[in-house]
mmCIF file of the N, C-alpha and C atoms, coordinates in Angstrom:
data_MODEL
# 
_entry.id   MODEL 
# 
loop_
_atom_site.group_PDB 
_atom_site.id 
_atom_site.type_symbol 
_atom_site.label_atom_id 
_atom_site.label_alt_id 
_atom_site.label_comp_id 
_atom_site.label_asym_id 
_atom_site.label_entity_id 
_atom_site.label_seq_id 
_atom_site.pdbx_PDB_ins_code 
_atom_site.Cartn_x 
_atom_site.Cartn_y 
_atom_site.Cartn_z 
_atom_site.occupancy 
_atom_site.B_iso_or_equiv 
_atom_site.pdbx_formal_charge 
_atom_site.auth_seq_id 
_atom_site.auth_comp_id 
_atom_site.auth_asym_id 
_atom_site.auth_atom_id 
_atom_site.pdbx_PDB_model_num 
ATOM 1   N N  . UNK A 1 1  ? 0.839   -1.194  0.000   1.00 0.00 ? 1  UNK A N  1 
ATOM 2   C CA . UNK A 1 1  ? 0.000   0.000   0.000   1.00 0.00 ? 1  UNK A CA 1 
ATOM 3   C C  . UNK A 1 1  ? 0.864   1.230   0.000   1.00 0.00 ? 1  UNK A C  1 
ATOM 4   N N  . UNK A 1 2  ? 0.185   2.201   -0.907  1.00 0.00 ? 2  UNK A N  1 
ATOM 5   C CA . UNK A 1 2  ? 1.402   3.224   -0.301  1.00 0.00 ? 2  UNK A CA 1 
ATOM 6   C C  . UNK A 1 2  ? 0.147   4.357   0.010   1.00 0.00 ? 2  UNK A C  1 
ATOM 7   N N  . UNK A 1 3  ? 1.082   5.411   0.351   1.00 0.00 ? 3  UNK A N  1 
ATOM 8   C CA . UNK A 1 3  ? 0.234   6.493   1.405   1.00 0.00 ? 3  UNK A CA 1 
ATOM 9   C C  . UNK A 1 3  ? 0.226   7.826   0.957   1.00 0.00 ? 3  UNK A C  1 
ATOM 10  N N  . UNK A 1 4  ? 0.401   7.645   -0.538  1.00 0.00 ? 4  UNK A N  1 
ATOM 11  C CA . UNK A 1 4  ? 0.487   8.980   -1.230  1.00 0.00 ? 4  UNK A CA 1 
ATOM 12  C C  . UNK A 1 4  ? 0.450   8.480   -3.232  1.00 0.00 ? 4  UNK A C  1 
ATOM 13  N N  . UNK A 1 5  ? -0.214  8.187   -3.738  1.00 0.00 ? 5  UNK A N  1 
ATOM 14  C CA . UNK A 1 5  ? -0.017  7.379   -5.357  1.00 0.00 ? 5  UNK A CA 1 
ATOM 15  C C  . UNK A 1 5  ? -0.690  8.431   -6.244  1.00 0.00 ? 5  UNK A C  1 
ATOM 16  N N  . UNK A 1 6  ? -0.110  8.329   -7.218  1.00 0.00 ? 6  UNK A N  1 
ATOM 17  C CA . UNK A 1 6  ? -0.753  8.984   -8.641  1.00 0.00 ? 6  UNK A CA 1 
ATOM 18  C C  . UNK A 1 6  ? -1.748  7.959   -9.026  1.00 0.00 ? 6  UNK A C  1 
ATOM 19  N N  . UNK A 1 7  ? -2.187  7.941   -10.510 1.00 0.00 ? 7  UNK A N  1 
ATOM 20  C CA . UNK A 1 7  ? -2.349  6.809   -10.849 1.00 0.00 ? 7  UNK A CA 1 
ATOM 21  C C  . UNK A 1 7  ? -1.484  5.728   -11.205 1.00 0.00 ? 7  UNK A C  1 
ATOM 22  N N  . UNK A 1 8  ? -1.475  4.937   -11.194 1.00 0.00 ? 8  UNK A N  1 
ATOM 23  C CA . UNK A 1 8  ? -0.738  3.740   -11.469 1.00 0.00 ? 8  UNK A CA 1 
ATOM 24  C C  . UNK A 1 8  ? -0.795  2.849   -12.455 1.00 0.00 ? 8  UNK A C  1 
ATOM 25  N N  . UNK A 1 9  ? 0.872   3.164   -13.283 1.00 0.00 ? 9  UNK A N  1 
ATOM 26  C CA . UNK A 1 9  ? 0.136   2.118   -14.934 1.00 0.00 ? 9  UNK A CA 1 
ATOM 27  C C  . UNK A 1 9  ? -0.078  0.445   -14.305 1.00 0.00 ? 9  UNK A C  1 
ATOM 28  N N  . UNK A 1 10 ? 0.199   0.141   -13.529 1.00 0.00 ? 10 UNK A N  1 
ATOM 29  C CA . UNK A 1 10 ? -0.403  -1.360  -12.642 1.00 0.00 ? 10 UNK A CA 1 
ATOM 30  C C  . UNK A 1 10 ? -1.754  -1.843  -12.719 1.00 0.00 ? 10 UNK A C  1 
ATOM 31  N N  . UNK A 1 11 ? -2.381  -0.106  -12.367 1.00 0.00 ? 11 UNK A N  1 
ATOM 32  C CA . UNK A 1 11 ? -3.804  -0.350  -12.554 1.00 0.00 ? 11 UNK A CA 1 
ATOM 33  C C  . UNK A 1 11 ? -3.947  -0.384  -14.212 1.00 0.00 ? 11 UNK A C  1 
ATOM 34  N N  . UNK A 1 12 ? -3.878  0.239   -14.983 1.00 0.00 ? 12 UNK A N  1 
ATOM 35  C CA . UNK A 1 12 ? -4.184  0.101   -16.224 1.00 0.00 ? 12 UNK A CA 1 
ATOM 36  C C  . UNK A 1 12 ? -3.645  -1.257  -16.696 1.00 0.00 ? 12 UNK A C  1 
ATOM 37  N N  . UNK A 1 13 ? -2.553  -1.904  -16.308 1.00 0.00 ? 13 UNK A N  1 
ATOM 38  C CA . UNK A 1 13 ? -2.195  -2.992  -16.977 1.00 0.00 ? 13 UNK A CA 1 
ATOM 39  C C  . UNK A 1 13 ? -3.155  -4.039  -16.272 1.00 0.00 ? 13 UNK A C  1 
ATOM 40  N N  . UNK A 1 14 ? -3.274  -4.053  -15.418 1.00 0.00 ? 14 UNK A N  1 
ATOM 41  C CA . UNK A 1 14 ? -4.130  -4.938  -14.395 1.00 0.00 ? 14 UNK A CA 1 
ATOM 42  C C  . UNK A 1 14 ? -5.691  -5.216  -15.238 1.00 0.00 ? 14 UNK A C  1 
ATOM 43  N N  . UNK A 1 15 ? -6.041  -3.855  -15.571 1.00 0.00 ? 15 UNK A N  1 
ATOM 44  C CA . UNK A 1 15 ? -7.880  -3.436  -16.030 1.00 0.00 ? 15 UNK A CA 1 
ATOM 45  C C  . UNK A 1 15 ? -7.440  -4.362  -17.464 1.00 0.00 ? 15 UNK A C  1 
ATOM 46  N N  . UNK A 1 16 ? -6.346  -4.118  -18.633 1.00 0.00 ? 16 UNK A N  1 
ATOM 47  C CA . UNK A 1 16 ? -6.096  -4.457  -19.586 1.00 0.00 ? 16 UNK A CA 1 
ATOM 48  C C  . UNK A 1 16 ? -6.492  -5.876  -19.772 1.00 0.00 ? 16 UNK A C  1 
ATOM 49  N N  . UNK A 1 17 ? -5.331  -7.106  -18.747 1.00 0.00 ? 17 UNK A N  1 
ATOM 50  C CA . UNK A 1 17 ? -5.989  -8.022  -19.044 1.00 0.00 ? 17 UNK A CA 1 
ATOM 51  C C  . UNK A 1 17 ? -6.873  -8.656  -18.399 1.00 0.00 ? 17 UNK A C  1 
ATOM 52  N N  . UNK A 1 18 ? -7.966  -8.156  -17.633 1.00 0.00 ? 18 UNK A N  1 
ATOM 53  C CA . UNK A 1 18 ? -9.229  -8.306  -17.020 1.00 0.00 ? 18 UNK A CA 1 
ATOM 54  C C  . UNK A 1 18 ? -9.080  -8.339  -15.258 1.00 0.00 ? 18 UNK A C  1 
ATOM 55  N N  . UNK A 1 19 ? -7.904  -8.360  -14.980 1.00 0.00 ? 19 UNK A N  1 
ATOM 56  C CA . UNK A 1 19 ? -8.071  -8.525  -13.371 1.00 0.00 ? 19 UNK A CA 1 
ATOM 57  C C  . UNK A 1 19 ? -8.677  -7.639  -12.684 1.00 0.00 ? 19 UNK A C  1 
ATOM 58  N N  . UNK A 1 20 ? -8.895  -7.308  -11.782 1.00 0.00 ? 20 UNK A N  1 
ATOM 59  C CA . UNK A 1 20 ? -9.830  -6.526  -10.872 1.00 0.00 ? 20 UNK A CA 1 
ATOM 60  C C  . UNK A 1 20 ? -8.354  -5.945  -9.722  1.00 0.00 ? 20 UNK A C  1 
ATOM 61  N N  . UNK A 1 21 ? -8.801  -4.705  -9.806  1.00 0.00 ? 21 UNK A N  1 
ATOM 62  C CA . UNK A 1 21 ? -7.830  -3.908  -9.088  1.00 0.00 ? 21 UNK A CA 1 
ATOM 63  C C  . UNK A 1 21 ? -8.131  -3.944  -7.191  1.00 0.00 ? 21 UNK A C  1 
ATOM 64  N N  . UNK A 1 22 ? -7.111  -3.465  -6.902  1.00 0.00 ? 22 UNK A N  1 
ATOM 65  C CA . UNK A 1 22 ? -7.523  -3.037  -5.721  1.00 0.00 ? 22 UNK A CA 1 
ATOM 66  C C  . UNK A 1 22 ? -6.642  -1.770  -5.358  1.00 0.00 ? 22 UNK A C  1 
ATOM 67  N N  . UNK A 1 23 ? -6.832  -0.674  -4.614  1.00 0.00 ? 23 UNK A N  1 
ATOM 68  C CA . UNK A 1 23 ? -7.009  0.398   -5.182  1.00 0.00 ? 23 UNK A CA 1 
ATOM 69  C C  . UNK A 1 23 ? -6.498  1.218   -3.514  1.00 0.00 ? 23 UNK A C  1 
ATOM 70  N N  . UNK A 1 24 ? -6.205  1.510   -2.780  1.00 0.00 ? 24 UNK A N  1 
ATOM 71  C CA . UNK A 1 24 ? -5.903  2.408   -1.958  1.00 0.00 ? 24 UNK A CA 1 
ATOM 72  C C  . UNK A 1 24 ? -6.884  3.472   -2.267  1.00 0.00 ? 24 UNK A C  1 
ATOM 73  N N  . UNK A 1 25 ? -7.226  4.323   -0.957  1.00 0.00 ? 25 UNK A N  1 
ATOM 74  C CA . UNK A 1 25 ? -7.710  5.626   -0.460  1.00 0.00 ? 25 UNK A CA 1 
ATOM 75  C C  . UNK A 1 25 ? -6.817  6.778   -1.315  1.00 0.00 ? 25 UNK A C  1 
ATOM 76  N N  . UNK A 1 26 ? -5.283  6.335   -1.233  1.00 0.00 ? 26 UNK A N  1 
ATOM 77  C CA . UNK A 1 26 ? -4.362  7.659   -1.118  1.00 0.00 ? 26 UNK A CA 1 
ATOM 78  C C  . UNK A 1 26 ? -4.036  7.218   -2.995  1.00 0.00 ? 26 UNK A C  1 
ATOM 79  N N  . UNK A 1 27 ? -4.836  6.562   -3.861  1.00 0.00 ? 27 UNK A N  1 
ATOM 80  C CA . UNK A 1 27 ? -4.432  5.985   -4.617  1.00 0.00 ? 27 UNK A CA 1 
ATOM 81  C C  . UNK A 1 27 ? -5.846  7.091   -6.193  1.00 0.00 ? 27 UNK A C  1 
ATOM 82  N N  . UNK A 1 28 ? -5.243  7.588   -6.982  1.00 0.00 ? 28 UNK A N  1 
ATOM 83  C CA . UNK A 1 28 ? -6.078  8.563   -7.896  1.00 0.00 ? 28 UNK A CA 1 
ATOM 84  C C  . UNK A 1 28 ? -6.514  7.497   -9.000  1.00 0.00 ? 28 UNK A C  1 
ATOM 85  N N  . UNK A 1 29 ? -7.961  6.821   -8.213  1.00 0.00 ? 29 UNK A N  1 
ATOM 86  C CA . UNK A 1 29 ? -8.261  5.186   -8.637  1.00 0.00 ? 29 UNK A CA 1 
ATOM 87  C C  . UNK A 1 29 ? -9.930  5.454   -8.437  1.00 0.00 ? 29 UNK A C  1 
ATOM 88  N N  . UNK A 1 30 ? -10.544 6.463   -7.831  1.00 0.00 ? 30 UNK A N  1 
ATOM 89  C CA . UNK A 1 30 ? -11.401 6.971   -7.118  1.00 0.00 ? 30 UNK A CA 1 
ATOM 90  C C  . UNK A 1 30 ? -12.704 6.167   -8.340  1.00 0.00 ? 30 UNK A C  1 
ATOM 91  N N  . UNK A 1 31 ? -13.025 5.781   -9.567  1.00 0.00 ? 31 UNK A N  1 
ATOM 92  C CA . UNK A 1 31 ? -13.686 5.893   -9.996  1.00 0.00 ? 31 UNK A CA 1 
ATOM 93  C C  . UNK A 1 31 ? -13.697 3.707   -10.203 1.00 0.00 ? 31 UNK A C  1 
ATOM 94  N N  . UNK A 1 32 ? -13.139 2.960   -10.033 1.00 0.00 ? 32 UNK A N  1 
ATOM 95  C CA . UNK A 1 32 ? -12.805 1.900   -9.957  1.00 0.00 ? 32 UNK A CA 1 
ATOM 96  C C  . UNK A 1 32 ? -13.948 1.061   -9.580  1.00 0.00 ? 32 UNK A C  1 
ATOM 97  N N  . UNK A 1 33 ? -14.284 1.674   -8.024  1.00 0.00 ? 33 UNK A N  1 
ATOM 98  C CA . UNK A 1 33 ? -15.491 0.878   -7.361  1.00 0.00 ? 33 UNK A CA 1 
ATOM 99  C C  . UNK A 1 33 ? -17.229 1.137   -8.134  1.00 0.00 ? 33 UNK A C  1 
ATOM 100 N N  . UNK A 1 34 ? -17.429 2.000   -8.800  1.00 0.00 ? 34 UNK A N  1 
ATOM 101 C CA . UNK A 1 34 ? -18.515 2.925   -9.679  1.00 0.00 ? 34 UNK A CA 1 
ATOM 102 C C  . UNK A 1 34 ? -18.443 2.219   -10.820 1.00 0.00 ? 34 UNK A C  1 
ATOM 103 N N  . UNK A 1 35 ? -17.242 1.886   -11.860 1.00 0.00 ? 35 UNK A N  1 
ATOM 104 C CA . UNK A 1 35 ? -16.684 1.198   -13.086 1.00 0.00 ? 35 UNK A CA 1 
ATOM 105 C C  . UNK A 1 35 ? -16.929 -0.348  -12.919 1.00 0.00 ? 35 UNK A C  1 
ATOM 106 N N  . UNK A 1 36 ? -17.082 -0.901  -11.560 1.00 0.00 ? 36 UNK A N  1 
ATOM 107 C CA . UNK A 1 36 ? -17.449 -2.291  -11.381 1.00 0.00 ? 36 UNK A CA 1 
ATOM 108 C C  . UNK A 1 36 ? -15.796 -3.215  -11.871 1.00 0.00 ? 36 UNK A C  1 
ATOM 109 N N  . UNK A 1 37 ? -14.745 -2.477  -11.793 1.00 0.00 ? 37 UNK A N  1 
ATOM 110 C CA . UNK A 1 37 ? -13.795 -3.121  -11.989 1.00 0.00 ? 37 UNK A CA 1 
ATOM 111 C C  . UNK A 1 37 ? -12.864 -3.077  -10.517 1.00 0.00 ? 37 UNK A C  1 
ATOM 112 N N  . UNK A 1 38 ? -13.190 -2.862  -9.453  1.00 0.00 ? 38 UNK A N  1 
ATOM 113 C CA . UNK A 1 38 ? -12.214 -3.263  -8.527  1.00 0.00 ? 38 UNK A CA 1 
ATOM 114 C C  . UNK A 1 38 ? -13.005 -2.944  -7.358  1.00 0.00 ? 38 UNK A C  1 
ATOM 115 N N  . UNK A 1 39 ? -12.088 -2.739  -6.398  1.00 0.00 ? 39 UNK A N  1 
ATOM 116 C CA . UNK A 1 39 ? -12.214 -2.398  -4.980  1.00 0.00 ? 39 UNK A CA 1 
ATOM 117 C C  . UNK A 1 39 ? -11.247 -1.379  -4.109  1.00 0.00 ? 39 UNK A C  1 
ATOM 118 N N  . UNK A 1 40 ? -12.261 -0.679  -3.886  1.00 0.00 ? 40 UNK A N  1 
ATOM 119 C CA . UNK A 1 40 ? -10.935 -0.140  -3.016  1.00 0.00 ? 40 UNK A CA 1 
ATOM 120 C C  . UNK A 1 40 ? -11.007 0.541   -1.165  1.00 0.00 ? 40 UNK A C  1 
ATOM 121 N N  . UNK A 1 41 ? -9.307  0.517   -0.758  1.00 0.00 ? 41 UNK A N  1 
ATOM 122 C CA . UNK A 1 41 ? -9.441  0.300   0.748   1.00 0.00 ? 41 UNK A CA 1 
ATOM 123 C C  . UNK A 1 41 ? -8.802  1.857   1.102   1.00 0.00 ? 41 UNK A C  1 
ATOM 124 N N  . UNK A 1 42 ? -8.396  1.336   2.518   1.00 0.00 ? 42 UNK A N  1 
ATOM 125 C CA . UNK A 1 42 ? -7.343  2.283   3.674   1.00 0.00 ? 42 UNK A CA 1 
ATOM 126 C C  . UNK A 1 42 ? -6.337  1.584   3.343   1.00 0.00 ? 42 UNK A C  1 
ATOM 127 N N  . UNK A 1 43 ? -5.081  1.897   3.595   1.00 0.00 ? 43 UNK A N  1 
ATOM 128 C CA . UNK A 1 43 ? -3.785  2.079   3.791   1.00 0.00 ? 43 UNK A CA 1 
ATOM 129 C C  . UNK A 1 43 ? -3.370  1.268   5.063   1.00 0.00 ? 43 UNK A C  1 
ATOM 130 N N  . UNK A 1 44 ? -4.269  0.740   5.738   1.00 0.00 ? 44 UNK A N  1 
ATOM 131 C CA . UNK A 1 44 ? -4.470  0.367   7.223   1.00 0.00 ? 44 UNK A CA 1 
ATOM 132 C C  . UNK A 1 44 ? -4.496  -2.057  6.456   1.00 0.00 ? 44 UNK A C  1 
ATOM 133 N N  . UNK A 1 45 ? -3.604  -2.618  7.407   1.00 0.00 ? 45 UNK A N  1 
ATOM 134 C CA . UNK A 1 45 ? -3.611  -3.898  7.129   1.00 0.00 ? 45 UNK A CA 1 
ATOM 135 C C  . UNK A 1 45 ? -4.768  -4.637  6.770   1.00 0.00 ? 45 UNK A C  1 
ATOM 136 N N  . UNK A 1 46 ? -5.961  -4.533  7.584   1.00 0.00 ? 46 UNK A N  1 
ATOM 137 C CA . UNK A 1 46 ? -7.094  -4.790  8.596   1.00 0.00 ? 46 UNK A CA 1 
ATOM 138 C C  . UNK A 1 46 ? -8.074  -4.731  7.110   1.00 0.00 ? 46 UNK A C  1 
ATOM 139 N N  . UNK A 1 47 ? -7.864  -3.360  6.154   1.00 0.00 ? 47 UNK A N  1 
ATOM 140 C CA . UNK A 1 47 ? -8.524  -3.283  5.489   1.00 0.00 ? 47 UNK A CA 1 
ATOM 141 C C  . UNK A 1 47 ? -7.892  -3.720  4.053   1.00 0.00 ? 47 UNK A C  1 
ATOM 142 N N  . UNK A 1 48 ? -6.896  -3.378  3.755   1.00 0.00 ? 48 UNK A N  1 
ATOM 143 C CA . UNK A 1 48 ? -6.054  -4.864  2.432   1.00 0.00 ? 48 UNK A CA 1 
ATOM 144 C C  . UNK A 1 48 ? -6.582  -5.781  2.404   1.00 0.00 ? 48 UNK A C  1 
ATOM 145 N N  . UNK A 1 49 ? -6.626  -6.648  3.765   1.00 0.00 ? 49 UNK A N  1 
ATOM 146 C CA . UNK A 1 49 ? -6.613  -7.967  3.738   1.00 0.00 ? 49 UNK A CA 1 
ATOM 147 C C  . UNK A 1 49 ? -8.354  -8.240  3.530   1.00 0.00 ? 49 UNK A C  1 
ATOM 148 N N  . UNK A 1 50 ? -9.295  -6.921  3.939   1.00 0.00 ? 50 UNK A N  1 
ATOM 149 C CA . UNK A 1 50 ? -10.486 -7.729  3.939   1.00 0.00 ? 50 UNK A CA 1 
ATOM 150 C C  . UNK A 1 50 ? -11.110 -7.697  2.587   1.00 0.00 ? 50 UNK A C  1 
ATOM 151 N N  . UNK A 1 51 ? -10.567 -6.535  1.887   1.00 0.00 ? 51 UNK A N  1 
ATOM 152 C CA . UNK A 1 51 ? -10.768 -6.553  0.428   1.00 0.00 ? 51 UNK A CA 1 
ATOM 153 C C  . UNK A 1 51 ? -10.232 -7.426  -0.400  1.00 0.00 ? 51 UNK A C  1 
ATOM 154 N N  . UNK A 1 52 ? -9.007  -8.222  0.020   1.00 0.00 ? 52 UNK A N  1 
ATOM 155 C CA . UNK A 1 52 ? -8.541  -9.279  -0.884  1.00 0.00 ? 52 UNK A CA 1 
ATOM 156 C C  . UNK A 1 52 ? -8.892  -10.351 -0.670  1.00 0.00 ? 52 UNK A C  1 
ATOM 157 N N  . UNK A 1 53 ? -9.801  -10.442 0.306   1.00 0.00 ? 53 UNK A N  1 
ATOM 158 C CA . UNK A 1 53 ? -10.695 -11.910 0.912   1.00 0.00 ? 53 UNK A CA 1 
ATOM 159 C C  . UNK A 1 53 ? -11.926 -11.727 -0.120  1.00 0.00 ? 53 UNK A C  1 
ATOM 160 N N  . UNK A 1 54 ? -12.393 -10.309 -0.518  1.00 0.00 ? 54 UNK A N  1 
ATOM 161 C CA . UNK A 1 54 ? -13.569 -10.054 -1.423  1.00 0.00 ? 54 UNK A CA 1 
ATOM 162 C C  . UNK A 1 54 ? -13.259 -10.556 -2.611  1.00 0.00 ? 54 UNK A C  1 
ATOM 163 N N  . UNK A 1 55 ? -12.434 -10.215 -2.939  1.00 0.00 ? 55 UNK A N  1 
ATOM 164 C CA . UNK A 1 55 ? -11.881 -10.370 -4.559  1.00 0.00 ? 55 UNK A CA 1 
ATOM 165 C C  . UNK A 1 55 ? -11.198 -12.064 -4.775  1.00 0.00 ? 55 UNK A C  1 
ATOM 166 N N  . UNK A 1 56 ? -10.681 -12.291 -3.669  1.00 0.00 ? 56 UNK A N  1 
ATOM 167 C CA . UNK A 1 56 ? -10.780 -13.954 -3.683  1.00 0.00 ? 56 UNK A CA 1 
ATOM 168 C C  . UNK A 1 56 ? -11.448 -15.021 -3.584  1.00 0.00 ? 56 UNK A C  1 
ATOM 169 N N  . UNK A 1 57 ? -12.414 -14.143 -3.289  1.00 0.00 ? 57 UNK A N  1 
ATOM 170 C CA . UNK A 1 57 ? -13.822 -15.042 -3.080  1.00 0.00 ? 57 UNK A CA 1 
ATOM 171 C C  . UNK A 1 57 ? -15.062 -14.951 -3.730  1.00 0.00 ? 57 UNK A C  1 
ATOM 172 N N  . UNK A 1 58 ? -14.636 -13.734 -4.908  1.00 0.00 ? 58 UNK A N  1 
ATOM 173 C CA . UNK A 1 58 ? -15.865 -13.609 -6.150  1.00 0.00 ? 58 UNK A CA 1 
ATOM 174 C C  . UNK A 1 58 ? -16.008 -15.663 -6.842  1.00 0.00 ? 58 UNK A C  1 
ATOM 175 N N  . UNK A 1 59 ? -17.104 -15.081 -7.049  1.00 0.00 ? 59 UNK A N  1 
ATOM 176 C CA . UNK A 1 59 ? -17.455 -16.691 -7.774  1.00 0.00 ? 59 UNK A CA 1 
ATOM 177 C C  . UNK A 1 59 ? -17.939 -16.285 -9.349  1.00 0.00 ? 59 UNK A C  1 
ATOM 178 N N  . UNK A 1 60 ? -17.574 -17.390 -9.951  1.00 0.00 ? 60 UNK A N  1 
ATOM 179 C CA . UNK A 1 60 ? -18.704 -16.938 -11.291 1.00 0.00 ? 60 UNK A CA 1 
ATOM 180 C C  . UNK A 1 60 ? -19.034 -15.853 -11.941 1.00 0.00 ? 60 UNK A C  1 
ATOM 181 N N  . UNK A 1 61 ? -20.222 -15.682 -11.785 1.00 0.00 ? 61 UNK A N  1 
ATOM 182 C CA . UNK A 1 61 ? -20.828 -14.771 -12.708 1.00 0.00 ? 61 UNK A CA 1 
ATOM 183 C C  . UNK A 1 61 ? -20.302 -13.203 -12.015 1.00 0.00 ? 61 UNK A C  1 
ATOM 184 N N  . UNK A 1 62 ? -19.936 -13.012 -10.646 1.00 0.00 ? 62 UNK A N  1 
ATOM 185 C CA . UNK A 1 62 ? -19.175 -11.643 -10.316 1.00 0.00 ? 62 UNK A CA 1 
ATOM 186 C C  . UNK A 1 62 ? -18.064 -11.416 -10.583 1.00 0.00 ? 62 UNK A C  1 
ATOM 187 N N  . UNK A 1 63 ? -17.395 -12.998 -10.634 1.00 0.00 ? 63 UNK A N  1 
ATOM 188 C CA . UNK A 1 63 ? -15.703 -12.653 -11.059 1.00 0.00 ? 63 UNK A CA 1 
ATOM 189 C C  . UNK A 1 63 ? -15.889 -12.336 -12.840 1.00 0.00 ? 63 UNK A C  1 
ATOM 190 N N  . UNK A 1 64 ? -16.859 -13.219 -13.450 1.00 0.00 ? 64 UNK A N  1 
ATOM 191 C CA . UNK A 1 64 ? -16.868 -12.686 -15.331 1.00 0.00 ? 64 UNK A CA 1 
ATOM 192 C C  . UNK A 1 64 ? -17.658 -11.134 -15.450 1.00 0.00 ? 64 UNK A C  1 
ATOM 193 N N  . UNK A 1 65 ? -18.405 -10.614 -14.735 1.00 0.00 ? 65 UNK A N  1 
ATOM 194 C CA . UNK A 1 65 ? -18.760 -9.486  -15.057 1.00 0.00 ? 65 UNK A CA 1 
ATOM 195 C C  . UNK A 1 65 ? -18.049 -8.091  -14.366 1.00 0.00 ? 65 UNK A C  1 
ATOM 196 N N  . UNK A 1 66 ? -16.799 -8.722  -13.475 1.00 0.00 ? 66 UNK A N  1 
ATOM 197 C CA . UNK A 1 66 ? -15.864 -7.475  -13.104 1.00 0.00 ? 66 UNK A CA 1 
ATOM 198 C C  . UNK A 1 66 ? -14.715 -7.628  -13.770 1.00 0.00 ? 66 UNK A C  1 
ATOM 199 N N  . UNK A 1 67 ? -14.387 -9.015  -14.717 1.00 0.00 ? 67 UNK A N  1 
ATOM 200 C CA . UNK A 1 67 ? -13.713 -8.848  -15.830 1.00 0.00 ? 67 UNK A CA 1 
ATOM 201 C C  . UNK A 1 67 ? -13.888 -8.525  -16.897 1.00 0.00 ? 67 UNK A C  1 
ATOM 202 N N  . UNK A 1 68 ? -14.877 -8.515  -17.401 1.00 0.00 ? 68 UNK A N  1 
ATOM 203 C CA . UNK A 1 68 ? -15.509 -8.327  -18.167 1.00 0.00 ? 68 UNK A CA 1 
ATOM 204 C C  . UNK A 1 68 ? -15.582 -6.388  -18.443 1.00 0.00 ? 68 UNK A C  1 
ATOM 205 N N  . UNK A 1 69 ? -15.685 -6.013  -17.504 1.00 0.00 ? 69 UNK A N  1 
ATOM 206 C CA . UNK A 1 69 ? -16.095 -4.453  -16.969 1.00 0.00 ? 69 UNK A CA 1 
ATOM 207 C C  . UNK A 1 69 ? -14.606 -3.716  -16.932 1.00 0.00 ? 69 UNK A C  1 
ATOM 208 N N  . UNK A 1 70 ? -13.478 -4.348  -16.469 1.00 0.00 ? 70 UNK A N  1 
ATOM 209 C CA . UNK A 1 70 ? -12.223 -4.297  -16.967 1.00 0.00 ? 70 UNK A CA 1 
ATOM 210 C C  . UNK A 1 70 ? -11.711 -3.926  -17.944 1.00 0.00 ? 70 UNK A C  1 
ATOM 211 N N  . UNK A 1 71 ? -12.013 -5.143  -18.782 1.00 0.00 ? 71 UNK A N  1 
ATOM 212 C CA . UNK A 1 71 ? -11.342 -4.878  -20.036 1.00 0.00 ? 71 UNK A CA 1 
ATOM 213 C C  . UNK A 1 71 ? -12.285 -4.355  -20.767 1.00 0.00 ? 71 UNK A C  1 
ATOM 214 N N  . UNK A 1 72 ? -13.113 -3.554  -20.852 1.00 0.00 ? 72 UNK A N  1 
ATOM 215 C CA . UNK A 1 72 ? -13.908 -2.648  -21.183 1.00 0.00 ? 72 UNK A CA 1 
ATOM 216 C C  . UNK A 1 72 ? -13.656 -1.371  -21.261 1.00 0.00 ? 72 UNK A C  1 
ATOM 217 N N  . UNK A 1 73 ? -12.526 -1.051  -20.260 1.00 0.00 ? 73 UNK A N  1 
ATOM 218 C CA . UNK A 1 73 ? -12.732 0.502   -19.687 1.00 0.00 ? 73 UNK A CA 1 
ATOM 219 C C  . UNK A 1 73 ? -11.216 0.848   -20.542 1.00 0.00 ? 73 UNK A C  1 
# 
């Protein structure tokens, strides 16, 4: 996590080939969670980890339509 980010070509390469981002507070990503292509947290452990329990635990039809929504954008 970092505690101060621009945007990040990570995220664009990430959206490119369909993965789903995850996105920091301090991170200029703000439109991600609205776009249906990621998630995003705090800077704080507590909250990383509970968003990557989300995104590890999409099933199916949420994990193909936030890839899907990805490589779209």
């Amino acid at each position: 996590a970092s505690h101060s980010e621009g945007f990040s070509m990570v995220v664009l390469e990430s959206l490119a080939v369909g993965l789903p981002v995850l996105v920091s507070e301090a991170a200029d990503a703000i439109g991600v969670e609205a776009a249906g292509v990621g998630l995003r947290c705090t800077v704080e452990a507590h909250s990383i980890a509970a968003q990557l329990r989300v995104v590890a635990n999409l099933q199916g039809p949420e994990w193909f339509r936030m890839r899907d929504s990805a490589r779209a954008v």
